[in-house]
GROMACS .gro file of C-alpha atoms in nm:
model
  303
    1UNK     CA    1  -0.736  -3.261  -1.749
    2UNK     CA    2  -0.548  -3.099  -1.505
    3UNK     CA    3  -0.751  -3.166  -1.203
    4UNK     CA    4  -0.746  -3.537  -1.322
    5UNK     CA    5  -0.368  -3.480  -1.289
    6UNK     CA    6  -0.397  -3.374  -0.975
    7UNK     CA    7  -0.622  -3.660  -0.830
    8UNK     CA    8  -0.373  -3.910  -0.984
    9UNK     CA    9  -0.062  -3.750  -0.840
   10UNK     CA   10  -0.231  -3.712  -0.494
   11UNK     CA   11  -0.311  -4.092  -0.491
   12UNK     CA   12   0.027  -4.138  -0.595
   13UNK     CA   13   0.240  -3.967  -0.372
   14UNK     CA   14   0.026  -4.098  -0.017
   15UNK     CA   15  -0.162  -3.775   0.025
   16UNK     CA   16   0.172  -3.588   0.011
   17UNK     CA   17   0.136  -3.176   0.113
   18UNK     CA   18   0.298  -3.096  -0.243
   19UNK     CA   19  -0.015  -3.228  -0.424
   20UNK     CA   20  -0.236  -3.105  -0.225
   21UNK     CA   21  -0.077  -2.737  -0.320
   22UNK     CA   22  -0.081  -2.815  -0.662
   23UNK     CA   23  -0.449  -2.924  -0.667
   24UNK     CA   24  -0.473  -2.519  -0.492
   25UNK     CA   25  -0.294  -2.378  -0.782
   26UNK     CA   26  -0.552  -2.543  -1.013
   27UNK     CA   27  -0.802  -2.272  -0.855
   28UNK     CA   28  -0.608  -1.967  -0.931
   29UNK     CA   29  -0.531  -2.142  -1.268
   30UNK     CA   30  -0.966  -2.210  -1.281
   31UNK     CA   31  -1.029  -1.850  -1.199
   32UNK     CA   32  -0.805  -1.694  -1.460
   33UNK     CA   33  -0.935  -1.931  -1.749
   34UNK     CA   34  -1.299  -2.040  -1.645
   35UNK     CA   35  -1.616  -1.859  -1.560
   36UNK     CA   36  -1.662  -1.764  -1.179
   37UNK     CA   37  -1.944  -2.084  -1.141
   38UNK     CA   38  -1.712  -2.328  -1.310
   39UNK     CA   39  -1.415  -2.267  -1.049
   40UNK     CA   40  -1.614  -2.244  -0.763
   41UNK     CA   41  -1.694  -2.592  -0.854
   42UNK     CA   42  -1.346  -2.654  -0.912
   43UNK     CA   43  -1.269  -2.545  -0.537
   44UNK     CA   44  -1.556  -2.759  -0.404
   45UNK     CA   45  -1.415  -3.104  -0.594
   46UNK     CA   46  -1.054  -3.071  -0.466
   47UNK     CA   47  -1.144  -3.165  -0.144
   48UNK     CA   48  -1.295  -3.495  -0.244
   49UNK     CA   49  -0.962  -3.653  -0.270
   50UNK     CA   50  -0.978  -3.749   0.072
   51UNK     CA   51  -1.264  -3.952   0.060
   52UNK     CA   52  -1.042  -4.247   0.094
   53UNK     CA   53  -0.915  -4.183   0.427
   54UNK     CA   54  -1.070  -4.324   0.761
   55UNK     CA   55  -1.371  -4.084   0.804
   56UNK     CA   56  -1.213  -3.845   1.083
   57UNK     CA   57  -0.882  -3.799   0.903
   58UNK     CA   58  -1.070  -3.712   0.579
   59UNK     CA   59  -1.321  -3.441   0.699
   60UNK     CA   60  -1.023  -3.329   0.889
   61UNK     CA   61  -0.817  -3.290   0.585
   62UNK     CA   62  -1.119  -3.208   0.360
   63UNK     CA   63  -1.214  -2.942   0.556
   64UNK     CA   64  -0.878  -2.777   0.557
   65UNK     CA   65  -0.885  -2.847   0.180
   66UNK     CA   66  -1.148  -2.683   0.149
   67UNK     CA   67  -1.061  -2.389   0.344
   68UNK     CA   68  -0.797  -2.364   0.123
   69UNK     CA   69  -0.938  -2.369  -0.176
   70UNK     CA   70  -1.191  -2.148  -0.115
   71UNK     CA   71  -0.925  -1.883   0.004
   72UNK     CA   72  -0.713  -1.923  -0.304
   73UNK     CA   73  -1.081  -1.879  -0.522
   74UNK     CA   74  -1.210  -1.563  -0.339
   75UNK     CA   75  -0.831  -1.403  -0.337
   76UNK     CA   76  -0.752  -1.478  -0.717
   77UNK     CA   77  -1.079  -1.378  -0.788
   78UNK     CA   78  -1.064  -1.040  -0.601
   79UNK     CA   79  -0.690  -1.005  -0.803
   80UNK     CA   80  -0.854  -1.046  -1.093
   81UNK     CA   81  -1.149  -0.770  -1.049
   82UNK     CA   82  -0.861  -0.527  -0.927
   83UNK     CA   83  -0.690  -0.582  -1.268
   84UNK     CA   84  -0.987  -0.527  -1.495
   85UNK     CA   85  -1.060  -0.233  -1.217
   86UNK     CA   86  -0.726  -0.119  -1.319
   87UNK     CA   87  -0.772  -0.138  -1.696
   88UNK     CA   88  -1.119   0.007  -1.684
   89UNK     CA   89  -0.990   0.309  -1.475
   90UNK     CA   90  -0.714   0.357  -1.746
   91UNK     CA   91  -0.928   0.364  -2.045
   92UNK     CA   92  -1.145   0.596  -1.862
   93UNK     CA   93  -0.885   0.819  -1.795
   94UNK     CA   94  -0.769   0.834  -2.154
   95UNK     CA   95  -1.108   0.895  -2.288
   96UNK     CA   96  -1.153   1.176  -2.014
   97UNK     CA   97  -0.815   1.349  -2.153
   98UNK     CA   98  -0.998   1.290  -2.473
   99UNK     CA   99  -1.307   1.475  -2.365
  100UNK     CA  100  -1.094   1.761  -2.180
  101UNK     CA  101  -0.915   1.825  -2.514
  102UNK     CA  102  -1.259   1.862  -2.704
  103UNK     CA  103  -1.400   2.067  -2.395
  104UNK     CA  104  -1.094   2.273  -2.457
  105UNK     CA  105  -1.140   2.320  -2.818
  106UNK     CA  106  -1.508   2.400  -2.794
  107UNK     CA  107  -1.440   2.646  -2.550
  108UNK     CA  108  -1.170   2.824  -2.728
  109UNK     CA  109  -1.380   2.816  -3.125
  110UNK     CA  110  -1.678   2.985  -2.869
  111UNK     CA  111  -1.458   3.175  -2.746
  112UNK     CA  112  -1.321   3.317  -3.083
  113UNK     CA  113  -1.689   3.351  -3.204
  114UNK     CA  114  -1.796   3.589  -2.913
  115UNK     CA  115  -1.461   3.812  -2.968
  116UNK     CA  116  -1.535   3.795  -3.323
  117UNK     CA  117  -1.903   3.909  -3.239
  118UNK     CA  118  -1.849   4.158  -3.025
  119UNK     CA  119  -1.542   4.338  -3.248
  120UNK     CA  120  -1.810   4.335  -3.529
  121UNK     CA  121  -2.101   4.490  -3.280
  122UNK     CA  122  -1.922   4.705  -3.127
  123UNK     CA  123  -1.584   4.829  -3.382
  124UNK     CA  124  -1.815   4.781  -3.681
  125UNK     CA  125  -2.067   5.011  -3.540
  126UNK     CA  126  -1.866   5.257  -3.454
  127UNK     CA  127  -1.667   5.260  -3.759
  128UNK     CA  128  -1.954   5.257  -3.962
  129UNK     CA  129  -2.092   5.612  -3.808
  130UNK     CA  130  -1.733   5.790  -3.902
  131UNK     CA  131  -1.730   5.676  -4.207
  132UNK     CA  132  -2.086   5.811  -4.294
  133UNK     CA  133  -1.966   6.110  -4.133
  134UNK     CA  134  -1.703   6.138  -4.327
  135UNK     CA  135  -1.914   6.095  -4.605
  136UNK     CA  136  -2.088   6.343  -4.491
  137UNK     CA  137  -1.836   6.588  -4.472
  138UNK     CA  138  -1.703   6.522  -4.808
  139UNK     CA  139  -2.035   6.559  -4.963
  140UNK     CA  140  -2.125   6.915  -4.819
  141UNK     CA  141  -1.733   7.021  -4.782
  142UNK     CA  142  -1.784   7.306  -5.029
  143UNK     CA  143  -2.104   7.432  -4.942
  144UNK     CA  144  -2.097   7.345  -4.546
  145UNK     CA  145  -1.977   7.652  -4.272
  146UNK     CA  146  -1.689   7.505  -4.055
  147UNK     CA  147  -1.914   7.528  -3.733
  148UNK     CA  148  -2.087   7.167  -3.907
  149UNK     CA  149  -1.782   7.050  -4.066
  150UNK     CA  150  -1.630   7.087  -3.776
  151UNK     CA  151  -1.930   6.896  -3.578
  152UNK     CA  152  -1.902   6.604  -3.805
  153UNK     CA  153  -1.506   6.580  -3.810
  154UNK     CA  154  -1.600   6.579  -3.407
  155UNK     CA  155  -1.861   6.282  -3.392
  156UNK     CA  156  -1.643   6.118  -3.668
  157UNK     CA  157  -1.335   6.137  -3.362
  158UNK     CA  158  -1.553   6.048  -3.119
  159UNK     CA  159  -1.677   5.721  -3.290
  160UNK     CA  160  -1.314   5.626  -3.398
  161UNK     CA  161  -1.206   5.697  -2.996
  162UNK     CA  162  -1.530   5.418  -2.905
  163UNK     CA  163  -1.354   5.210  -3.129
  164UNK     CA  164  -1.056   5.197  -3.002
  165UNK     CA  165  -1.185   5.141  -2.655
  166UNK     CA  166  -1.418   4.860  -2.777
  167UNK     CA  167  -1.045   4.669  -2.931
  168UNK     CA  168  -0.881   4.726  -2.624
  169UNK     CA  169  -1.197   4.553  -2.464
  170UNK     CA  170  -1.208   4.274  -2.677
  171UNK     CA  171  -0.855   4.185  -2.703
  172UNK     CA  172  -0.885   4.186  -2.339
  173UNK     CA  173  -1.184   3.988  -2.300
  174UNK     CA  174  -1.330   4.222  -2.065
  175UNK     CA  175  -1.664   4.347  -2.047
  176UNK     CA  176  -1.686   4.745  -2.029
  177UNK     CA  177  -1.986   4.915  -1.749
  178UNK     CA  178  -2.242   5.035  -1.903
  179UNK     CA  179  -2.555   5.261  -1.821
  180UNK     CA  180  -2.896   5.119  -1.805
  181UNK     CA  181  -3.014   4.933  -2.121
  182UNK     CA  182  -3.270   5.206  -2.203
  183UNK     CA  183  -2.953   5.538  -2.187
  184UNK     CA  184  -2.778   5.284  -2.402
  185UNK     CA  185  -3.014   5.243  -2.668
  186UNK     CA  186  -3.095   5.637  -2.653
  187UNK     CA  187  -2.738   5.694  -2.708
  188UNK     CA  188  -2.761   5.463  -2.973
  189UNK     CA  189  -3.086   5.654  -3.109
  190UNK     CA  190  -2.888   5.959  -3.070
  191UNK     CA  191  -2.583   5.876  -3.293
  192UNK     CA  192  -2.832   5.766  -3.558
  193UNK     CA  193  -3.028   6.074  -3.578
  194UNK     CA  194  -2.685   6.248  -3.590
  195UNK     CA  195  -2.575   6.064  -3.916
  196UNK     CA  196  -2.934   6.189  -4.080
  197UNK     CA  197  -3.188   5.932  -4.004
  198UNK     CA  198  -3.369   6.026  -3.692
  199UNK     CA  199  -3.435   5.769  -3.467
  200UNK     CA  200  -3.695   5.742  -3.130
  201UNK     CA  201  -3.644   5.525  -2.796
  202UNK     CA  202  -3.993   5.388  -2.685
  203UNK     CA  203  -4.041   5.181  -2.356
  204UNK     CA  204  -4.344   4.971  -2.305
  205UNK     CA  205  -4.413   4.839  -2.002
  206UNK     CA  206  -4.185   4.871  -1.660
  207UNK     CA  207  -3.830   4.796  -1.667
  208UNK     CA  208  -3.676   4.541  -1.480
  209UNK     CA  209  -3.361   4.401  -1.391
  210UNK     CA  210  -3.182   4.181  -1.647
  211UNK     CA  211  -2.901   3.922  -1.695
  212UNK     CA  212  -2.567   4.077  -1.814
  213UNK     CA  213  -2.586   3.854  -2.092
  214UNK     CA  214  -2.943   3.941  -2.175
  215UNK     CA  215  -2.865   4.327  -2.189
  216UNK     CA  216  -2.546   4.280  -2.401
  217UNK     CA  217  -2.786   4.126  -2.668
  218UNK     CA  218  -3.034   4.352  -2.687
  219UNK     CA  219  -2.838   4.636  -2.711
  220UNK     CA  220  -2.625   4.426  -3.005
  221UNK     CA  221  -2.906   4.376  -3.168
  222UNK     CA  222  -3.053   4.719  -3.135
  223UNK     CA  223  -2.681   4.841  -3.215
  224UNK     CA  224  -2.708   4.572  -3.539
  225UNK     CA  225  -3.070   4.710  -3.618
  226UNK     CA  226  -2.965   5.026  -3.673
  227UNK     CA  227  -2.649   4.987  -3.843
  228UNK     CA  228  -2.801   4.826  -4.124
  229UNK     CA  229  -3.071   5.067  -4.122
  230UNK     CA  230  -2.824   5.351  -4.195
  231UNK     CA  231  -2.637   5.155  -4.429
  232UNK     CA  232  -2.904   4.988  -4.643
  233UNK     CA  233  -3.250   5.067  -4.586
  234UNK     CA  234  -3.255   5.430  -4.740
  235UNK     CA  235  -3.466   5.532  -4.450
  236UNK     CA  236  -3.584   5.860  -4.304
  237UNK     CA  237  -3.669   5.713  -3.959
  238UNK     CA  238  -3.647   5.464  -3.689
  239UNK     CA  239  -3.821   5.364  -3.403
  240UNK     CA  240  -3.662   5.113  -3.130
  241UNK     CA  241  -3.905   4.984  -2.918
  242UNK     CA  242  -3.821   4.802  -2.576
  243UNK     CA  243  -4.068   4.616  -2.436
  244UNK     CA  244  -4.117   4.458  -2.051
  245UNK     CA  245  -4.440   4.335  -2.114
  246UNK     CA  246  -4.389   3.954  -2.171
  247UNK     CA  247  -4.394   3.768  -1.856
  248UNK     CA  248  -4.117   3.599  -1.874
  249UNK     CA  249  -3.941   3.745  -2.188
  250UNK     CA  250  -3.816   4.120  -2.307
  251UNK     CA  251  -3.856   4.205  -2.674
  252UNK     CA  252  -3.652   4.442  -2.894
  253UNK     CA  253  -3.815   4.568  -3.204
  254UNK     CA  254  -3.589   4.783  -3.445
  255UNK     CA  255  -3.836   4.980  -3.732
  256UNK     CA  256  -3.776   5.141  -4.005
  257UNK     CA  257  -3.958   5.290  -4.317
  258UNK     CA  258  -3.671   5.192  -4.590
  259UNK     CA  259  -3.677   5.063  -4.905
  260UNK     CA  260  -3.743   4.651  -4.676
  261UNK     CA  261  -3.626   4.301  -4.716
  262UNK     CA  262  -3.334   4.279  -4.977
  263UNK     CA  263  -3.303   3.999  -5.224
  264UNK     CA  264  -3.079   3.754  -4.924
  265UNK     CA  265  -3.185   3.904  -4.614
  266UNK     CA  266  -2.985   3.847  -4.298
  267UNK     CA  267  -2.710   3.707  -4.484
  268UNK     CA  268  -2.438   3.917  -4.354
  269UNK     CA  269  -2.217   3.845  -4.012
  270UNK     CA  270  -2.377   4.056  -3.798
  271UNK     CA  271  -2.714   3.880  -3.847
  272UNK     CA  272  -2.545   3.552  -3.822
  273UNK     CA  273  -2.429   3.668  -3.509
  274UNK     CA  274  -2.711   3.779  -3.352
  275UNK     CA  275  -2.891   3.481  -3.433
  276UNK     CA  276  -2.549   3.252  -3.258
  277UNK     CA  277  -2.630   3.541  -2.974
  278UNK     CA  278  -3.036   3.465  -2.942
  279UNK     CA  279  -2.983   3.042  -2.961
  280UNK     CA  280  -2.748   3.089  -2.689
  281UNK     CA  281  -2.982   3.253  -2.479
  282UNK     CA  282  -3.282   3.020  -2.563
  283UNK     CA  283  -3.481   3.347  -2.774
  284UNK     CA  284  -3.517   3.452  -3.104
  285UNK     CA  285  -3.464   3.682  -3.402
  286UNK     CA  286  -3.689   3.744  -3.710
  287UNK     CA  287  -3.652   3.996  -4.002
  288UNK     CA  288  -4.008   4.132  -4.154
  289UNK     CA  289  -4.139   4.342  -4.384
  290UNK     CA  290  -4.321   4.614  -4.212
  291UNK     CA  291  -4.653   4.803  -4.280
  292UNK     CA  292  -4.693   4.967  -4.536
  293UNK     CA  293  -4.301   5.013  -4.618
  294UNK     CA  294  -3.987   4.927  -4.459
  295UNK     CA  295  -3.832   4.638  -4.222
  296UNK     CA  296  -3.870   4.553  -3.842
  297UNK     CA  297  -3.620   4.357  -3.660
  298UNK     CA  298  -3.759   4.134  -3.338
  299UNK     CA  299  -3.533   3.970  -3.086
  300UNK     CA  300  -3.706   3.797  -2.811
  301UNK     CA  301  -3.502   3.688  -2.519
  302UNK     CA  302  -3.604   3.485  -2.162
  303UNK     CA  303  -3.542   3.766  -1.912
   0.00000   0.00000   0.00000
C-alpha cells in the first residue's frame, strides 16, 4: 500500500527529490517488517518509477535509484543483524551468569562432601582407636601393671594428637605429606594390631608411582577397611593386600575373619564415601563374604 503511495506521490509531484526519499524509507520500513527476499524486491521496484522519462534521463535516475535503494537495504539490514546480535549476546550472557552460579554451587556441595569425607577418614579413624583404647584401659584397669596402662593412655594421646592435626588439615583444605602408600598402610596395620586385632601388609606385584588422588583413596579405604573391622567384625585378624598387578589398575583388598556381611551392609557414611571416592576416580568398591568366614573389602582404581 505504501509503495503504491509512493508511485502516486512521485507522479504527482514531477519526479520531485522528496518522493524519491520517501520511496527509500519504504526499504528500511520493508526490511524491518518483511522477509529479507520480499524487500530486496522492494528495492529493485522503486526504481521503476522512472520508466516514464526519455530513456537517458531514466536509466540515469534509475540507476541512482537504485543505488540508493540498495544502500538503504544492505545498511538497515546489517542494523538489524547487529540488534538481534545484540540481544542474542545478552541472553547469552545471562544464561552464562546462570551457569557460573550452578558451577559455583556444584563446586562448593563437592567441596563440602570431600571435607566431610576426609574429617570422617581421617578424625573418625583416629578417634575410633582412642576410644577402643580407652576401652581398653577401662576394661583391664584393675588387673593391668601401669607399664600397659600407661602404653594405652599413650597410643590413646597419640591418636587424639592425629586428630587434631587431621581438623586443622581439613578446615584448611590442605593436603598433609605423606610416606609411600605401602609405610602408610603398615602404619595403619600397626595401629590395628595395637588395639588387639593383628593385622599384615602384603604387596603383590611392583610398586609404581601413583596419582595423589589415587593414593589418598586407597589408603581411605584401607583406613575405612579396618575401622570397621575393629569396630564390627569381631575379628582376630586382618590382612591388607596391595596389589600392582593390573595393567592399568591397583587393587586394595581389606580381609578379615569376623563374624561377615551384617544385615544392611555398607550402609554407613564411610562406605558411602568411599564409593562417592571410587566413581570419582572411574573404579570401584565391593563388600563380600569371604572364605570360609569373614568379609573382604575390594577397591579397584585406574592407576
Amino acid at each position: 500500500m505504501l509503495l503504491v503511495l509512493g508511485f502516486w506521490e512521485f507522479s504527482l509531484s514531477g519526479a520531485a527529490v522528496g518522493s524519491v526519499l520517501f520511496l527509500v524509507v519504504l526499504v528500511s520500513e520493508s526490511v524491518l517488517l518483511l522477509p529479507l527476499p520480499a524487500a530486496a524486491a522492494v528495492a529493485a521496484v522503486i526504481p521503476l518509477i522512472h520508466l516514464g522519462m526519455d530513456w537517458r534521463d531514466g536509466l540515469r535516475e534509475g540507476l541512482g535509484t537504485l543505488a540508493a535503494t540498495v544502500f538503504t537495504l544492505i545498511v538497515t539490514e546489517l542494523l538489524v543483524r547487529e540488534q538481534k546480535a545484540r540481544a542474542e549476546l545478552a541472553t547469552a550472557n545471562e544464561r552464562l551468569r546462570g551457569y557460573a552460579a550452578q558451577a559455583e554451587q556444584l563446586a562448593t556441595i563437592q567441596e563440602r562432601n570431600r571435607l566431610a569425607r576426609d574429617i570422617h577418614d581421617g578424625v573418625g579413624h583416629h578417634l575410633t582407636v582412642v576410644q577402643m583404647q580407652l576401652e581398653a584401659a577401662r576394661a583391664v584397669l584393675r588387673t593391668a601393671g601401669p607399664e600397659r596402662l600407661d602404653a594405652m593412655l599413650a597410643t590413646a594421646q597419640e591418636q587424639s594428637g592425629q586428630a587434631l592435626a587431621e581438623v586443622r588439615r581439613s578446615v584448611a583444605a590442605l593436603r598433609e605429606q605423606r610416606p609411600s602408600l605401602e609405610e602408610a598402610l603398615r602404619v595403619l596395620a600397626a595401629e590395628a594390631t595395637q588395639t588387639g586385632v593383628p593385622a599384615e601388609v602384603e604387596v603383590r606385584g611392583t610398586a609404581r608411582p601413583l596419582r595423589a588422588e589415587v593414593e589418598e583413596s586407597l589408603f581411605r579405604a584401607a583406613q575405612e577397611g579396618l575401622t570397621n573391622v575393629r569396630k564390627h567384625a569381631e575379628a582376630s585378624r586382618i590382612a591388607v593386600v596391595l596389589d600392582y598387578r593390573g595393567a592399568d589398575r591397583v587393587r586394595l583388598e581389606v580381609h578379615d575373619d569376623g563374624r561377615g556381611l551384617g544385615e544392611q551392609p555398607g550402609a554407613g557414611f564411610g562406605l558411602t564415601g568411599l564409593r562417592e571416592r571410587m566413581a570419582g576416580l572411574g573404579g570401584r568398591l565391593s563388600l563380600d563374604p569371604a572364605d570360609p568366614t569373614g568379609l573382604t573389602l575390594t577397591v579397584e582404581v585406574p592407576a
